Every structure is written in structure tokens, then in C-alpha cells.
Short mmCIF file of C-alpha atoms and ligand atoms in Angstrom, two decimals:
data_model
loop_
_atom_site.label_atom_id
_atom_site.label_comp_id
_atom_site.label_asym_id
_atom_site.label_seq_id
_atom_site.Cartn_x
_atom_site.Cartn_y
_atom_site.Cartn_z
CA UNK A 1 -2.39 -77.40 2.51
CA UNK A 2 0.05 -74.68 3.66
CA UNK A 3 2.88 -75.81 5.38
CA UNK A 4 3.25 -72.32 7.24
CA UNK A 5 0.56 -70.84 9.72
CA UNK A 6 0.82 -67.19 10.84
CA UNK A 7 -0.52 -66.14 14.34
CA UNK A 8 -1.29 -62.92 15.41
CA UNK A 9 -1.85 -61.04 18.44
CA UNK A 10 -4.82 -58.53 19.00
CA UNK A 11 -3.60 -56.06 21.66
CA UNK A 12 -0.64 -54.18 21.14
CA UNK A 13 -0.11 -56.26 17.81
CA UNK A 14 -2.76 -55.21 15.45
CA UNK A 15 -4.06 -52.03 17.68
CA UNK A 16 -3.03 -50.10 20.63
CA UNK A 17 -6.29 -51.18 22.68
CA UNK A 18 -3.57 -51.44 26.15
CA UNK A 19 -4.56 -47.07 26.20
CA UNK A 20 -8.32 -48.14 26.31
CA UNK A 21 -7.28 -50.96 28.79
CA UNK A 22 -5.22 -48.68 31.18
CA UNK A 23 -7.90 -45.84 30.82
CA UNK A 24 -10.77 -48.15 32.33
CA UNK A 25 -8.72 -50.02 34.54
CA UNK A 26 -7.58 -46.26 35.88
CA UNK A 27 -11.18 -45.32 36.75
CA UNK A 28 -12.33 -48.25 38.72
CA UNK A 29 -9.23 -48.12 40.79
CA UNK A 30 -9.93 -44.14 40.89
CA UNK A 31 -13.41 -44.74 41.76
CA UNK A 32 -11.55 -47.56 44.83
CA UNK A 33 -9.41 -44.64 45.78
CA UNK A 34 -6.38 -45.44 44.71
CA UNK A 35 -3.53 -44.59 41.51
CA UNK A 36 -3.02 -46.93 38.91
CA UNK A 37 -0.54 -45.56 36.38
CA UNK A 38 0.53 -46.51 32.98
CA UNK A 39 4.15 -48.14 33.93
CA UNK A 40 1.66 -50.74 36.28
CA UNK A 41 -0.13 -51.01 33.26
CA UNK A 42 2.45 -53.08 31.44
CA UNK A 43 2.03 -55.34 34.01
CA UNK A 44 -1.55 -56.12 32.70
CA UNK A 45 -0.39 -56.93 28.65
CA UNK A 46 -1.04 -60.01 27.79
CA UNK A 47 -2.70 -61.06 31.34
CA UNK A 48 -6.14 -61.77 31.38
CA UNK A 49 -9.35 -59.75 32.28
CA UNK A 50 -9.56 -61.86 35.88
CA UNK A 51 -5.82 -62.27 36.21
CA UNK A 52 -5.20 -58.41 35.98
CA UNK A 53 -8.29 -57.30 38.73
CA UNK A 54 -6.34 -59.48 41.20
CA UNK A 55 -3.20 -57.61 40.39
CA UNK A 56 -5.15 -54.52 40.96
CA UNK A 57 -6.92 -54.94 44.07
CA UNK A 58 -3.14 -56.07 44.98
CA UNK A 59 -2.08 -52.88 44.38
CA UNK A 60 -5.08 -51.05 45.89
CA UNK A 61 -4.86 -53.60 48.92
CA UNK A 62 -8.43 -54.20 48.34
CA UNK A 63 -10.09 -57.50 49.35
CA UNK A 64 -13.05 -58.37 47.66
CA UNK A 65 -15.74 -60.89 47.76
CA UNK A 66 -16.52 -63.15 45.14
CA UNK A 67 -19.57 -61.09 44.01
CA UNK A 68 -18.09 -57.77 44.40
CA UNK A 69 -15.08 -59.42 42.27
CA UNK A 70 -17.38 -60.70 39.23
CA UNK A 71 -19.49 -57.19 39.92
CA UNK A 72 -16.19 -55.07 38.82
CA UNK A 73 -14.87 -57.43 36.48
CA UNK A 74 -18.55 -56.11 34.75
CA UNK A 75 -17.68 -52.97 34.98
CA UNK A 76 -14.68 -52.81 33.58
CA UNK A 77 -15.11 -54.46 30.54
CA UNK A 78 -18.50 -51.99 30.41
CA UNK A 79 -16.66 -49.15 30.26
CA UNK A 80 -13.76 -50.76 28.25
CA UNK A 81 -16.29 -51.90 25.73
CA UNK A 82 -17.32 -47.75 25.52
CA UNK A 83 -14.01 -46.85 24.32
CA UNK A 84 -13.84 -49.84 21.73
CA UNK A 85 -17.11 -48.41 20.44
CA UNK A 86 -15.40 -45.76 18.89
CA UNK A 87 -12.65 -47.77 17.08
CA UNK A 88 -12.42 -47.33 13.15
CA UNK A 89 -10.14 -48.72 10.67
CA UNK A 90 -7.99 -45.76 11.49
CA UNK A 91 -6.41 -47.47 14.51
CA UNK A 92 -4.97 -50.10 13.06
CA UNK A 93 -0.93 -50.09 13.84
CA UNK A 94 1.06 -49.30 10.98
CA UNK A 95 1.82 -51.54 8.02
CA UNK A 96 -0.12 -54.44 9.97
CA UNK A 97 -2.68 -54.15 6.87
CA UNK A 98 -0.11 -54.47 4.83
CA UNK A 99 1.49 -57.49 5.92
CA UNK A 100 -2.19 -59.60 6.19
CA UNK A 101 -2.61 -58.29 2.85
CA UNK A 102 0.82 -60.11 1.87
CA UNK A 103 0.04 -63.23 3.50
CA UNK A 104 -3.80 -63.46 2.00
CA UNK A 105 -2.11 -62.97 -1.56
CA UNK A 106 0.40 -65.66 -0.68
CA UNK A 107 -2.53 -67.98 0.56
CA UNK A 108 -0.93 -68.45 3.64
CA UNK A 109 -3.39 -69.49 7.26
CA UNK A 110 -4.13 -66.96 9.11
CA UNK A 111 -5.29 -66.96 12.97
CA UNK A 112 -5.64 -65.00 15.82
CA UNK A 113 -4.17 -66.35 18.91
CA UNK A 114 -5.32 -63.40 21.63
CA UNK A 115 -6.14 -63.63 25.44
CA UNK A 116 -9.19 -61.20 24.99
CA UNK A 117 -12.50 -61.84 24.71
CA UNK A 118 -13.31 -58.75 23.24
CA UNK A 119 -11.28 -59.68 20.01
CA UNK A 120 -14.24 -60.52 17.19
CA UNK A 121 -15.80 -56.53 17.85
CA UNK A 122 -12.68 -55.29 17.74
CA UNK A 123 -11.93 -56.69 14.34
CA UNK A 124 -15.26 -56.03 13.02
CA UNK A 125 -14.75 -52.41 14.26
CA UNK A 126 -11.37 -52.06 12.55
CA UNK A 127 -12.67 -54.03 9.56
CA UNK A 128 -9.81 -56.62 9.76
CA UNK A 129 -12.17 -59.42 10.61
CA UNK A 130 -12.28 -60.69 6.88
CA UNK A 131 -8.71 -61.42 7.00
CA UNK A 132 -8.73 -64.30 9.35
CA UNK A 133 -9.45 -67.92 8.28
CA UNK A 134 -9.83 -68.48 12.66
CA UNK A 135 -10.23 -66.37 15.45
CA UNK A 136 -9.02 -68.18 19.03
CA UNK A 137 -9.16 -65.98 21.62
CA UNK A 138 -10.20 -65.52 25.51
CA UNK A 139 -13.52 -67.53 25.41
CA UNK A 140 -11.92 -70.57 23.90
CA UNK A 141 -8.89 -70.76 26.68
CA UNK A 142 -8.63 -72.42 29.74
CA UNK A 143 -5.18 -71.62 30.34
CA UNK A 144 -3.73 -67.94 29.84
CA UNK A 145 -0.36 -66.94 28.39
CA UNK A 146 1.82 -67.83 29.01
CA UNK A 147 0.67 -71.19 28.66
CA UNK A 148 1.05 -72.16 24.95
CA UNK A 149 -2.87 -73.82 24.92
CA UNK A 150 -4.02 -70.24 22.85
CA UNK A 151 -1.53 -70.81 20.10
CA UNK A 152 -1.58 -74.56 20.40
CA UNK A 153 -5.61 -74.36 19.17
CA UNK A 154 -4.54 -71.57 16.73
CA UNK A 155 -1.92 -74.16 15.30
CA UNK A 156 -4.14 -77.22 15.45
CA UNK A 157 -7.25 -74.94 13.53
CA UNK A 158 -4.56 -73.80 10.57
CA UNK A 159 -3.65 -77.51 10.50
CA UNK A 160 0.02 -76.62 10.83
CA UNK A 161 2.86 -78.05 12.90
CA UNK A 162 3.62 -76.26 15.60
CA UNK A 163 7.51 -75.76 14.79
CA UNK A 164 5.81 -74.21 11.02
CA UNK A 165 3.81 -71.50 13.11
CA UNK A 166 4.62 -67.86 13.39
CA UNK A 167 4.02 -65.52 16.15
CA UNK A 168 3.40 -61.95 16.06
CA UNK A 169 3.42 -60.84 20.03
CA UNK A 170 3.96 -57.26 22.14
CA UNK A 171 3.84 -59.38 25.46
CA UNK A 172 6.47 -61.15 27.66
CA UNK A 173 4.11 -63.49 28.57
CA UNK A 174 2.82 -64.13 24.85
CA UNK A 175 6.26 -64.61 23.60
CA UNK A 176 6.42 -67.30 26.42
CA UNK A 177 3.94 -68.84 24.87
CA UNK A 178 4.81 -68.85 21.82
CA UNK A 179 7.99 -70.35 22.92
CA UNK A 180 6.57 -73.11 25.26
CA UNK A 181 4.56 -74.07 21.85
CA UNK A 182 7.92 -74.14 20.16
CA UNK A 183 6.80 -71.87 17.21
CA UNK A 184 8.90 -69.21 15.83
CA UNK A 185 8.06 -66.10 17.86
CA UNK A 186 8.55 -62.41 16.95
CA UNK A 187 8.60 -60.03 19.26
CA UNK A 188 6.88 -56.44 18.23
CA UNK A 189 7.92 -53.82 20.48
CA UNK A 190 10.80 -52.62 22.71
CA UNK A 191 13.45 -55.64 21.94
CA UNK A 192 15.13 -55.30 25.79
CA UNK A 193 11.77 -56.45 27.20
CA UNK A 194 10.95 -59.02 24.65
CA UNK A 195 14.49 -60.27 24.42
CA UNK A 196 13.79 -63.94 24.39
CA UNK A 197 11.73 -63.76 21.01
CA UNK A 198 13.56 -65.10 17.97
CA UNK A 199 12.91 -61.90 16.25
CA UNK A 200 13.07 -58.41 17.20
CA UNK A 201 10.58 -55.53 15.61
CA UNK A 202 9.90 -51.90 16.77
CA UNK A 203 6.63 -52.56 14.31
CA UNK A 204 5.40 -53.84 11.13
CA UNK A 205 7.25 -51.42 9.54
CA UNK A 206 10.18 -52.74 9.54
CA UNK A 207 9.41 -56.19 8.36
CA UNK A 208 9.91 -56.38 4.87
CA UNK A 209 8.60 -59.11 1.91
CA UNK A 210 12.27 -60.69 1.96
CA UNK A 211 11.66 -61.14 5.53
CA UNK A 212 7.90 -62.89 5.39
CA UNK A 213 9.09 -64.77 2.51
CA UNK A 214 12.28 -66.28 4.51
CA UNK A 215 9.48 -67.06 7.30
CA UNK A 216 7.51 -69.00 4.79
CA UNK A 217 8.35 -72.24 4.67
CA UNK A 218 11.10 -72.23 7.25
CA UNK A 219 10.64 -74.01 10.66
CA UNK A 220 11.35 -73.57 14.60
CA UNK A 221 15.04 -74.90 14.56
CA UNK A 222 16.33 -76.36 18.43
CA UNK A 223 16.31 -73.21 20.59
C1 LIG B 301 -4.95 -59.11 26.25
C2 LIG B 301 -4.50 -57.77 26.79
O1 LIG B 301 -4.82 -59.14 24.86
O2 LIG B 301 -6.32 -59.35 26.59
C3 LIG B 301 -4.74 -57.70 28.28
O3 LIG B 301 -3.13 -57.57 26.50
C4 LIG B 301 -6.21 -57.98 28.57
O4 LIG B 301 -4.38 -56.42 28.78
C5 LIG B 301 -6.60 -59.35 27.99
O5 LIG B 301 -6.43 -57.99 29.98
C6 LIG B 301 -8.08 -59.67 28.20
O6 LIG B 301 -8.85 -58.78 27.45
P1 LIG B 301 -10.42 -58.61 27.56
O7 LIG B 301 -10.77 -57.77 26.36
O8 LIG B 301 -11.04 -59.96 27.49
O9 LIG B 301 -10.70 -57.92 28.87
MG1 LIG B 302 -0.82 -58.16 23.22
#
């Protein structure tokens, strides 16, 4: 067995799905009559589907029964699910490929530790799917990031110590999680905002074999 495990993130990790996110969160709160632009947006990475309609009816100052609630919650994945349709390999974020392709050679655990529940299309769509030994995403959580429980299943799945698992994350609250689960967390995206990740990355890019192979076999050391 492996000592190391790898986690990954879906959104904003291995594709840029937060556009298709914004775009049908945009139209139901168009359709409510009110704005929802793409700085409120980052608000929503990470959260989860339920978690980010109460943040927007906040921000419309919408109340909502519990019917109309589940009733848009339908409708936005709907029309969420009509831009996924359209996904191809061609969306996958730079060198991401590359790096699963690293870690597959080096037989190394793979899982995906996401908060959607759209995540097994999404890899099927961008023909990823085959690289992961588990999927754990939003229909296996009771708890949403940042509570560690996502990456805590994820870790007990690849059969790794937590403290031997490493997290790829684009979200505050993911590298929170990551954190609380005491794995070694690496932020991918704009280093200010993910500044309490042990690792800072713009993208896969710049994350280089000497770098993976350092992460292999290392562990969480006392924060
Ligand atoms: C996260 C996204 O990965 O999944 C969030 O960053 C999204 O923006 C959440 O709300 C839930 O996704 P889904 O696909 O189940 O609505
Ligand atoms: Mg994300």
C-alpha cells in the first residue's frame, strides 16, 4: 500500500465550472429581479448548492418557503447541468492531465474530495473519470467545507493517514478543510486569498516532478 494519497478538487481545480456556476446562479437571481455579479460569486466557491441559494436570496432579500426553496434549488442545477452538457476534454485546466498522469505512473491513490454533486458527469464529460481510484463528493457529505468530513472519507477510502494526504484546493473554505484534517494542503489560485495553505500555485503549471516527488512520501509536519 501507498503511503501517500493525493486529493483533488473538482471546481476551480481540475476545470473552471465556477463560470457555469455564476452564469446560472446570475439568471435565477435575474429572473428574481435582482444583480448577482461575479466578485459575489467567489463567495459561492467551495459552498454548497443549498448553502449558496441562502446566500443569494440574502442578497436579493428574498424570503422563500421551503417548497419554493427546493423548487429553485431544481432549477438551478437544471440549467447548470445545460452548460456542463457541453463540456469536452478541452476544458480541463492546464497541466492538471499532466500531473494525474504523473501520479498514475507513480502508482500513487488518487481521490476526489469535491462539495458537488455534479462531479461523476463532469469527469465523464472531460474524460478524467478513469483516473480516479474514488470519487467522494456532495452526495456522500453531511458536513460541507470547511468541515474536513469530505477529505476525511477521501483519506479513509485511499487507506492513507491523514497527515500522508495531499490537497489540491482553489477555495478558502476547502483549504480549511484540508487543514482541520491536518493534511498537507496546496492552495491553486491567487496566493493572498489562499494564504493559509502550505503551498502556493497560480496553477498546475508551475508544479514541477521535483515538487510531486518531494510530496511523495513526506508528511503534514506540526502547523
Ligand atoms: C463546489 C463549487 O465545488 O460545489 C460550489 O465550488 C458549488 O460553487 C458546490 O456550489 C456544489 O456544486 P453542485 O454541482 O452540487 O451544485
Ligand atoms: Mg473548488
Amino acid at each position: 500500500m501507498s503511503k501517500n494519497g493525493f486529493i483533488f478538487d473538482l471546481d476551480g481545480v481540475i476545470v473552471d465550472t465556477a463560470k457555469y456556476h455564476y452564469l446560472a446562479w446570475k439568471n435565477l437571481a435575474n429572473e428574481l429581479g435582482f444583480e448577482f455579479t461575479e466578485q459575489q460569486n467567489e463567495l459561492f466557491k467551495g459552498v454548497s448548492r443549498k448553502r449558496c441559494l441562502e446566500i443569494l436570496l440574502d442578497i436579493g432579500e428574498i424570503e422563500a418557503s421551503q417548497e419554493q426553496f427546493d423548487a429553485w434549488m431544481i432549477e438551478k442545477n437544471e440549467d447548470y447541468l445545460k452548460y456542463i452538457e457541453k463540456m469536452d476534454a478541452s476544458e480541463i485546466l492546464p497541466d492538471v492531465s499532466r500531473v494525474l498522469e504523473f501520479l498514475k505512473k507513480r502508482q500513487i491513490p488518487i481521490s476526489l474530495g469535491s462539495a458537488s454533486k455534479n462531479a461523476r458527469p463532469i469527469l465523464e464529460k472531460v474524460e478524467l473519470l478513469h483516473y480516479f481510484d474514488f470519487i467522494v463528493d456532495g452526495n456522500n457529505v453531511t458536513k460541507a467545507k470547511p468541515d474536513p468530513e469530505v477529505f476525511l472519507i477521501a483519506a479513509e477510502k485511499l487507506g492513507v493517514h491523514s497527515k500522508n494526504c495531499v490537497v489540491f484546493e482553489d477555495a478558502v473554505a476547502g483549504i480549511q478543510a484540508a487543514n482541520a484534517a491536518k493534511m498537507i494542503s496546496i492552495g491553486i489560485g491567487d496566493s493572498a486569498i489562499l494564504s493559509e495553505a502550505d503551498y502556493n500555485f497560480n496553477d498546475f503549471t508551475e508544479i514541477d516532478v521535483d515538487f510531486l516527488e518531494g510530496l511523495i512520501n513526506s508528511n503534514k509536519m506540526k502547523r
